[in-house]
Coordinates of C-alpha atoms in Angstrom, one line a residue:
M924 CA 19.5 -26.6 6.8
E925 CA 17.6 -27.3 11.2
T926 CA 15.6 -24.0 12.2
Q927 CA 13.3 -23.9 15.8
A928 CA 12.0 -21.1 14.8
T929 CA 7.9 -21.0 13.9
P930 CA 5.5 -19.4 11.8
I931 CA 3.8 -16.9 14.2
E932 CA 0.3 -18.0 16.2
A933 CA -2.5 -16.6 16.6
K934 CA -1.8 -15.6 20.1
E935 CA 0.9 -13.7 19.8
R936 CA -1.2 -11.2 17.6
I937 CA -1.1 -7.3 18.0
Y938 CA -5.0 -6.8 17.6
T939 CA -4.5 -3.2 16.8
L940 CA -2.1 -4.3 14.2
D941 CA -5.0 -6.1 12.3
V942 CA -7.3 -3.3 12.4
I943 CA -5.2 -1.1 11.4
R944 CA -4.2 -3.0 8.8
G945 CA -8.2 -3.6 7.5
F946 CA -7.8 -0.2 7.3
A947 CA -5.0 0.1 5.2
L948 CA -6.4 -2.4 3.0
L949 CA -9.5 -0.9 2.7
G950 CA -7.6 2.9 1.6
I951 CA -5.2 0.9 -1.3
F952 CA -7.8 -0.6 -3.0
I953 CA -10.3 2.7 -3.0
M954 CA -6.6 5.1 -4.0
N955 CA -5.5 1.8 -6.9
M956 CA -9.1 1.4 -8.0
P957 CA -9.0 4.0 -10.8
W958 CA -6.5 2.8 -12.3
F959 CA -7.9 -1.5 -12.3
N960 CA -10.1 0.3 -15.0
T961 CA -8.1 3.6 -16.3
S962 CA -4.9 3.9 -18.1
F963 CA -1.9 5.1 -16.3
Y964 CA -1.2 7.5 -19.1
V965 CA -4.0 9.2 -18.9
E966 CA -3.2 12.7 -16.8
Y967 CA 0.0 13.0 -18.7
A968 CA -1.5 12.0 -21.5
G969 CA -4.4 15.0 -21.2
T970 CA -7.2 13.1 -21.3
D971 CA -9.9 13.3 -19.3
L972 CA -13.3 11.1 -19.3
Y973 CA -15.4 11.7 -16.7
P974 CA -15.3 15.8 -17.2
A975 CA -19.3 15.3 -14.7
A976 CA -18.2 17.8 -11.4
Y977 CA -19.7 14.8 -8.4
D978 CA -16.7 12.4 -11.0
E979 CA -14.7 15.6 -10.1
W980 CA -15.1 16.5 -6.7
A981 CA -14.7 12.6 -6.4
E982 CA -11.6 12.3 -7.3
T983 CA -9.9 15.5 -5.2
L984 CA -12.0 13.8 -2.3
R985 CA -10.3 10.9 -2.8
D986 CA -6.9 12.3 -3.5
V987 CA -7.0 15.0 -0.3
F988 CA -8.1 11.9 1.7
F989 CA -6.6 9.1 0.5
S990 CA -4.7 9.1 -0.8
G991 CA -0.3 8.1 -0.1
K992 CA -2.3 7.6 3.2
F993 CA -3.2 3.8 3.0
N994 CA -0.3 2.7 1.7
S995 CA 2.0 4.6 4.0
M996 CA 0.3 2.6 6.6
F997 CA 0.8 -0.2 5.4
S998 CA 4.8 0.0 4.7
M999 CA 4.5 1.7 8.1
L1000 CA 3.0 -1.3 9.2
F1001 CA 5.9 -3.7 7.8
A1002 CA 8.9 -2.2 8.8
I1003 CA 7.2 -2.3 12.7
G1004 CA 5.6 -6.5 11.4
F1005 CA 9.8 -6.3 10.1
I1006 CA 11.2 -5.8 13.7
L1007 CA 8.3 -7.6 15.3
Q1008 CA 8.5 -11.1 13.2
L1009 CA 13.0 -10.7 13.6
D1010 CA 12.8 -9.9 17.3
R1011 CA 10.9 -13.2 18.1
L1012 CA 13.0 -15.3 15.3
E1013 CA 16.0 -13.7 17.1
A1014 CA 14.5 -15.1 19.9
R1015 CA 13.7 -18.8 19.5
D1016 CA 17.0 -19.4 16.8
P1017 CA 19.0 -16.5 17.0
E1018 CA 21.3 -18.9 14.1
H1019 CA 19.3 -18.7 11.2
A1020 CA 17.4 -15.3 12.3
K1021 CA 18.7 -13.0 9.3
S1022 CA 18.5 -15.9 6.5
I1023 CA 14.6 -16.5 6.8
Y1024 CA 14.2 -13.2 7.0
L1025 CA 15.8 -12.6 4.0
K1026 CA 14.0 -15.9 2.9
R1027 CA 10.9 -14.5 3.8
I1028 CA 11.2 -11.3 1.6
F1029 CA 12.5 -13.0 -1.6
W1030 CA 9.5 -15.6 -1.3
L1031 CA 7.7 -11.8 -0.7
F1032 CA 9.6 -9.6 -3.8
V1033 CA 8.6 -13.9 -6.0
F1034 CA 4.9 -13.0 -5.3
G1035 CA 5.0 -9.2 -5.9
A1036 CA 7.0 -9.7 -9.2
I1037 CA 4.7 -12.1 -11.2
H1038 CA 2.2 -9.9 -9.6
M1039 CA 3.2 -7.1 -10.8
C1040 CA 4.2 -9.1 -14.0
I1041 CA 1.3 -11.3 -15.0
F1042 CA -1.5 -9.4 -13.5
W1043 CA -1.7 -5.5 -12.7
T1044 CA 0.8 -3.6 -12.7
G1045 CA 0.5 -1.4 -10.1
D1046 CA 1.6 -4.8 -7.2
V1047 CA 3.2 -2.9 -4.4
L1048 CA 4.6 -5.7 -2.9
H1049 CA 8.3 -5.7 -4.7
V1050 CA 8.8 -2.3 -3.6
Y1051 CA 8.7 -2.9 -0.4
A1052 CA 10.3 -6.6 -0.5
L1053 CA 14.2 -4.4 -1.9
L1054 CA 13.1 -1.8 1.0
G1055 CA 12.7 -5.2 3.7
L1056 CA 16.6 -5.2 2.5
V1057 CA 17.1 -1.7 3.3
L1058 CA 15.6 -1.9 7.0
L1059 CA 17.6 -4.6 7.4
A1060 CA 20.9 -2.8 7.1
L1061 CA 18.6 -0.2 9.5
R1062 CA 17.6 -2.0 11.8
R1063 CA 20.1 -0.7 15.3
A1064 CA 21.0 2.3 13.1
P1065 CA 21.1 5.3 15.5
E1066 CA 17.2 6.4 16.0
K1067 CA 19.1 10.3 15.3
L1068 CA 20.0 9.1 11.9
L1069 CA 16.9 7.6 11.2
W1070 CA 14.5 11.4 11.4
T1071 CA 17.7 12.4 9.0
L1072 CA 16.8 10.0 6.9
F1073 CA 13.4 11.3 7.2
A1074 CA 13.4 14.4 6.8
L1075 CA 15.9 14.0 2.9
C1076 CA 12.7 11.7 2.3
L1077 CA 9.8 14.9 2.8
V1078 CA 12.5 17.5 0.8
F1079 CA 13.6 14.7 -2.1
P1080 CA 10.0 16.0 -3.8
M1081 CA 10.8 19.2 -3.6
A1082 CA 14.5 18.7 -4.3
M1083 CA 13.1 17.0 -7.7
G1084 CA 11.1 19.6 -8.4
L1085 CA 13.3 22.5 -8.3
Y1086 CA 15.7 20.4 -10.5
R1087 CA 12.8 19.5 -12.8
M1088 CA 12.0 23.2 -13.5
M1089 CA 15.3 23.9 -14.4
V1090 CA 15.8 21.7 -16.6
F1091 CA 12.5 21.0 -18.6
T1092 CA 11.6 22.0 -21.8
P1093 CA 8.5 22.5 -24.3
E1094 CA 9.7 19.5 -26.2
Y1095 CA 10.2 17.7 -23.2
R1096 CA 6.6 17.7 -22.4
E1097 CA 6.2 17.1 -26.0
Y1098 CA 7.8 14.1 -25.5
V1099 CA 6.5 13.1 -22.8
V1100 CA 2.8 13.4 -23.9
A1101 CA 3.3 11.4 -26.4
V1102 CA 5.1 8.7 -25.0
S1103 CA 1.9 8.1 -22.9
K1104 CA -0.6 8.8 -25.3
T1105 CA 1.3 5.9 -27.3
W1106 CA 0.9 3.9 -23.5
E1107 CA -2.8 5.0 -23.0
A1108 CA -3.4 3.6 -26.4
S1109 CA -2.2 0.3 -26.0
N1110 CA -3.7 0.3 -22.7
N1111 CA -7.0 0.1 -23.2
A1112 CA -6.5 -2.4 -26.3
A1113 CA -4.9 -4.5 -23.7
Y1114 CA -6.8 -3.9 -21.4
G1115 CA -10.0 -2.8 -22.2
H1116 CA -10.4 -4.9 -25.6
G1117 CA -7.5 -8.2 -25.0
S1118 CA -7.1 -11.4 -23.7
W1119 CA -6.3 -12.4 -20.3
L1120 CA -2.4 -13.1 -22.0
A1121 CA -2.6 -9.9 -24.3
A1122 CA -3.6 -7.9 -21.1
A1123 CA -0.4 -10.1 -18.7
R1124 CA 1.6 -10.1 -22.2
E1125 CA 0.5 -5.7 -21.7
H1126 CA 2.0 -6.1 -18.0
S1127 CA 6.1 -7.6 -18.4
R1128 CA 5.9 -4.5 -21.2
E1129 CA 4.9 -2.2 -19.1
T1130 CA 7.2 -3.4 -16.0
F1131 CA 10.0 -2.8 -18.2
I1132 CA 9.1 0.4 -19.4
L1133 CA 8.8 1.6 -15.6
Y1134 CA 12.4 0.4 -14.1
T1135 CA 14.0 2.3 -17.6
E1136 CA 12.7 4.7 -19.3
P1137 CA 13.8 8.0 -17.6
F1138 CA 10.1 10.1 -16.8
M1139 CA 8.3 7.0 -15.1
L1140 CA 11.9 5.9 -13.2
R1141 CA 12.4 9.2 -11.9
G1142 CA 8.1 8.4 -10.7
M1143 CA 9.1 5.5 -9.2
L1144 CA 11.9 7.0 -7.1
G1145 CA 9.7 9.4 -5.7
F1146 CA 7.2 6.3 -4.9
Y1147 CA 10.9 4.6 -3.2
V1148 CA 11.6 7.2 -1.3
A1149 CA 7.3 8.1 0.1
V1150 CA 7.2 4.2 1.3
F1151 CA 10.6 4.5 2.8
S1152 CA 9.5 7.1 4.4
T1153 CA 7.2 5.4 6.7
M1154 CA 9.0 2.5 6.4
L1155 CA 10.7 4.2 8.8
L1156 CA 8.6 5.7 10.9
G1157 CA 8.1 1.7 11.4
L1158 CA 11.1 1.1 12.2
M1159 CA 11.5 3.5 14.8
L1160 CA 8.1 2.1 16.2
G1161 CA 8.8 -1.3 16.6
R1162 CA 11.5 -0.8 18.2
R1163 CA 10.2 1.5 21.2
K1164 CA 7.1 -1.5 21.4
F1165 CA 4.8 1.4 21.1
F1166 CA 2.5 -1.0 19.6
Q1167 CA 2.8 -3.4 22.2
N1168 CA 3.0 -1.7 25.4
S1169 CA -0.3 1.5 23.4
G1170 CA -2.3 2.1 26.3
Q1171 CA 0.0 3.7 28.5
H1172 CA 0.9 6.6 25.8
L1173 CA -2.6 7.6 24.7
P1174 CA -2.6 11.2 26.5
F1175 CA 0.8 11.8 23.8
V1176 CA -1.8 9.2 20.9
K1177 CA -4.5 12.2 21.5
R1178 CA -2.5 15.3 21.4
M1179 CA -0.4 13.5 18.4
Q1180 CA -4.3 12.6 16.8
W1181 CA -5.2 16.4 16.9
S1182 CA -2.5 17.9 15.4
M1183 CA -1.9 16.5 12.4
L1184 CA -5.7 16.4 11.5
A1185 CA -5.2 20.8 11.8
L1186 CA -1.9 19.8 9.4
G1187 CA -2.8 17.5 7.3
I1188 CA -6.5 20.1 6.3
V1189 CA -4.1 22.5 5.7
T1190 CA -1.6 20.6 3.5
G1191 CA -4.1 18.6 1.9
V1192 CA -6.7 21.4 1.0
I1193 CA -3.8 24.0 -0.9
F1194 CA -2.8 20.6 -2.3
G1195 CA -6.3 19.4 -3.9
V1196 CA -7.6 23.5 -5.0
W1197 CA -4.1 22.8 -7.6
E1198 CA -5.0 19.4 -8.3
A1199 CA -8.6 21.0 -8.5
T1200 CA -7.7 23.4 -10.9
T1201 CA -4.9 22.6 -13.6
T1202 CA -4.8 20.5 -16.5
D1203 CA -1.9 20.8 -17.4
F1204 CA 0.3 17.5 -15.4
V1205 CA 3.4 17.2 -17.2
T1206 CA 4.6 20.9 -16.9
P1207 CA 6.9 21.9 -13.5
T1208 CA 5.2 25.0 -11.9
P1209 CA 6.0 26.6 -9.0
F1210 CA 3.2 25.8 -7.9
R1211 CA 3.1 22.5 -8.7
L1212 CA 6.5 22.5 -6.4
V1213 CA 4.7 24.0 -3.4
A1214 CA 1.2 21.4 -3.9
G1215 CA 3.6 18.1 -4.3
L1216 CA 5.0 19.2 -0.9
C1217 CA 1.8 20.0 0.3
Y1218 CA 0.8 16.6 -0.6
V1219 CA 4.0 14.9 0.8
V1220 CA 3.3 16.3 4.0
C1221 CA -0.8 15.8 3.7
R1222 CA 0.4 11.9 3.0
V1223 CA 2.6 11.6 6.6
A1224 CA 0.6 13.6 8.8
T1225 CA -3.1 12.2 7.3
M1226 CA -1.6 8.8 7.4
I1227 CA -1.1 9.9 12.1
F1228 CA -4.2 11.3 12.2
Y1229 CA -6.0 7.6 10.5
V1230 CA -3.5 5.5 13.0
A1231 CA -4.0 7.5 16.4
T1232 CA -7.5 7.0 15.7
I1233 CA -7.6 3.9 14.9
V1234 CA -5.6 3.3 18.4
R1235 CA -7.6 5.3 20.3
C1236 CA -11.3 3.8 18.7
V1237 CA -9.4 0.0 20.0
H1238 CA -9.2 1.7 23.4
N1239 CA -12.8 2.2 23.7
H1240 CA -14.8 -0.6 25.1
S1241 CA -17.7 0.2 23.1
W1242 CA -16.0 0.9 19.9
R1243 CA -13.6 -2.1 20.2
S1244 CA -15.8 -4.6 19.2
R1245 CA -17.4 -2.7 16.5
L1246 CA -13.9 -2.5 15.0
A1247 CA -13.2 -6.9 14.3
P1248 CA -14.1 -6.8 10.4
M1249 CA -11.3 -4.7 9.6
A1250 CA -9.1 -7.0 12.7
T1251 CA -10.1 -9.9 10.6
A1252 CA -9.8 -9.1 7.0
G1253 CA -5.9 -7.2 7.9
R1254 CA -5.2 -11.1 8.9
M1255 CA -5.5 -12.3 6.2
P1256 CA -3.3 -8.4 4.3
L1257 CA -1.4 -10.9 1.4
T1258 CA -4.3 -12.8 0.4
N1259 CA -6.6 -10.3 0.4
Y1260 CA -4.5 -7.3 -1.2
L1261 CA -4.0 -9.9 -4.7
M1262 CA -7.0 -11.1 -4.3
Q1263 CA -8.1 -7.4 -5.1
T1264 CA -6.5 -7.7 -7.9
L1265 CA -8.6 -10.7 -8.9
L1266 CA -11.6 -9.6 -8.7
A1267 CA -11.7 -5.2 -10.2
T1268 CA -9.9 -6.9 -12.9
F1269 CA -11.9 -9.4 -13.4
I1270 CA -14.8 -6.7 -13.9
F1271 CA -12.8 -4.2 -15.7
Y1272 CA -10.2 -6.1 -18.1
G1273 CA -11.6 -7.2 -21.0
W1274 CA -11.4 -10.4 -20.6
G1275 CA -13.8 -10.7 -18.1
L1276 CA -16.9 -8.0 -17.5
G1277 CA -15.9 -5.5 -19.9
F1278 CA -15.4 -2.2 -18.1
W1279 CA -12.2 -0.1 -18.6
N1280 CA -12.5 2.9 -18.7
R1281 CA -16.4 3.0 -18.7
V1282 CA -16.6 4.0 -14.9
G1283 CA -16.0 7.3 -12.8
P1284 CA -14.6 8.1 -10.1
A1285 CA -17.7 8.7 -7.6
L1286 CA -18.7 4.4 -8.8
D1287 CA -15.3 3.4 -8.3
L1288 CA -15.2 4.2 -3.9
V1289 CA -19.1 3.4 -4.3
I1290 CA -17.7 -0.8 -6.0
A1291 CA -15.3 0.0 -3.8
F1292 CA -16.5 -0.2 -0.6
A1293 CA -18.8 -2.6 -2.4
I1294 CA -16.0 -5.6 -2.7
F1295 CA -14.5 -5.2 1.0
F1296 CA -17.5 -5.2 2.7
V1297 CA -20.2 -7.2 0.5
V1298 CA -17.3 -9.4 -0.1
Q1299 CA -13.4 -9.5 1.1
V1300 CA -15.1 -10.1 4.9
P1301 CA -16.9 -11.9 5.0
L1302 CA -14.6 -14.3 2.7
S1303 CA -12.4 -13.2 5.4
K1304 CA -14.6 -14.3 8.4
W1305 CA -16.1 -17.2 6.9
W1306 CA -12.1 -18.5 6.6
L1307 CA -10.6 -17.5 10.0
S1308 CA -13.1 -20.2 11.4
R1309 CA -12.5 -23.2 9.7
F1310 CA -8.5 -20.8 9.2
E1311 CA -6.2 -20.0 11.4
L1312 CA -4.3 -18.1 8.9
G1313 CA -5.1 -16.5 5.2
P1314 CA -4.0 -19.0 1.9
M1315 CA -1.8 -17.4 0.7
E1316 CA 0.0 -16.5 4.1
W1317 CA 0.2 -19.9 4.4
L1318 CA 1.6 -20.3 1.1
W1319 CA 4.2 -17.9 1.7
R1320 CA 4.7 -19.1 5.0
K1321 CA 5.8 -23.0 3.9
L1322 CA 7.7 -21.7 1.3
T1323 CA 9.8 -19.7 3.3
Y1324 CA 10.3 -22.3 6.8
G1325 CA 9.9 -25.4 4.7
H1326 CA 6.6 -26.8 7.4
A1327 CA 3.5 -24.6 8.2
T1328 CA 0.6 -26.1 8.7
L1329 CA -2.1 -24.8 7.8
K1330 CA -4.3 -25.8 10.9
R1331 CA -7.6 -25.8 11.2
V1332 CA -9.6 -23.6 13.7
P1333 CA -11.9 -26.5 16.5
S1334 CA -15.2 -26.3 16.2
A1335 CA -17.4 -24.5 19.2
R1336 CA -17.3 -28.5 20.5
A1337 CA -14.3 -29.7 19.8
A1338 CA -12.8 -26.4 21.4
A1339 CA -15.2 -27.3 24.3
H1340 CA -14.5 -30.7 24.2

């Protein structure tokens, strides 16, 4: 296939998006950290591994301020990137633009499938790839339709909660708890004490069960809907070229910043109270229904507050330079996201240092910040001082375009000449 399309150059990047992407990487790592060292099924199984007050407070604060906010941020960025990439492809090679985009999405799905089935079951890349096909179908949809779909995404968890309350039985609860306990024990054996191959087999088994077991599939469906809701916001922002001209919208950004903070605090407190006081994460209750709705609203509102704050800081001269480390990490999102899995599983899995089930929520936060700022930011800075893009970003582009040179950054002396 002959094409005039080429990968994006470093000079074409949007600094604000790189900064936001860096914060999204940090927030996602903070939220993923507990599931790198503990089974996904402990809550359903009723296991309380970390009853200490400081761990319970850390867990509640983490879920109120981080849970869902940063994968929402990342999914919004994915949709904005989708618009930027496709617009650019169509400008340079309209005949092949769509096929190149589909090829790019295909390889993202492959990366995600390998990541999920072999390295860590919590992968999100394959979800982005599948929903990327939906974005393609909605690319030129009327904005009224997009807002309608967004509203439906927000009420979907409430509808599912009402349905569960109507059909839920004590027998079903016993079934969910029994299945979860079985998987918790299996995870502990494979991830906590098994070899690398044993862990890989367990990830493959988990991937299959997540998409076949009804109550787990329902959870995955809810996750897809949540991710899609903020992709819709990103699609609309991308079509309006908001981040290319964000400086023109600062008064609006300021209004959104404080109104979304207020909404996020109110809904976050309600959700936090429910999470801090409940011991049964299986049985649906009216309070859980309200808390679930508050979580959905808090997730989107707090994410918008974070993004608005970052945009304002980027346009503040004294803050702009301080955000450079986040932008550096944000220029290598695929590399850094996959690196987080490699580093965390080495620390916690049995084939590595073996700290599985030995690190509580409070220390999780410390480790996540330490790895990000002590390892990933300096490593990103070192790499990008030598090359224009990260190693996984280069591989993704090479597979997509068939040609992508890992360009070296010229030294200061060479640049001077």
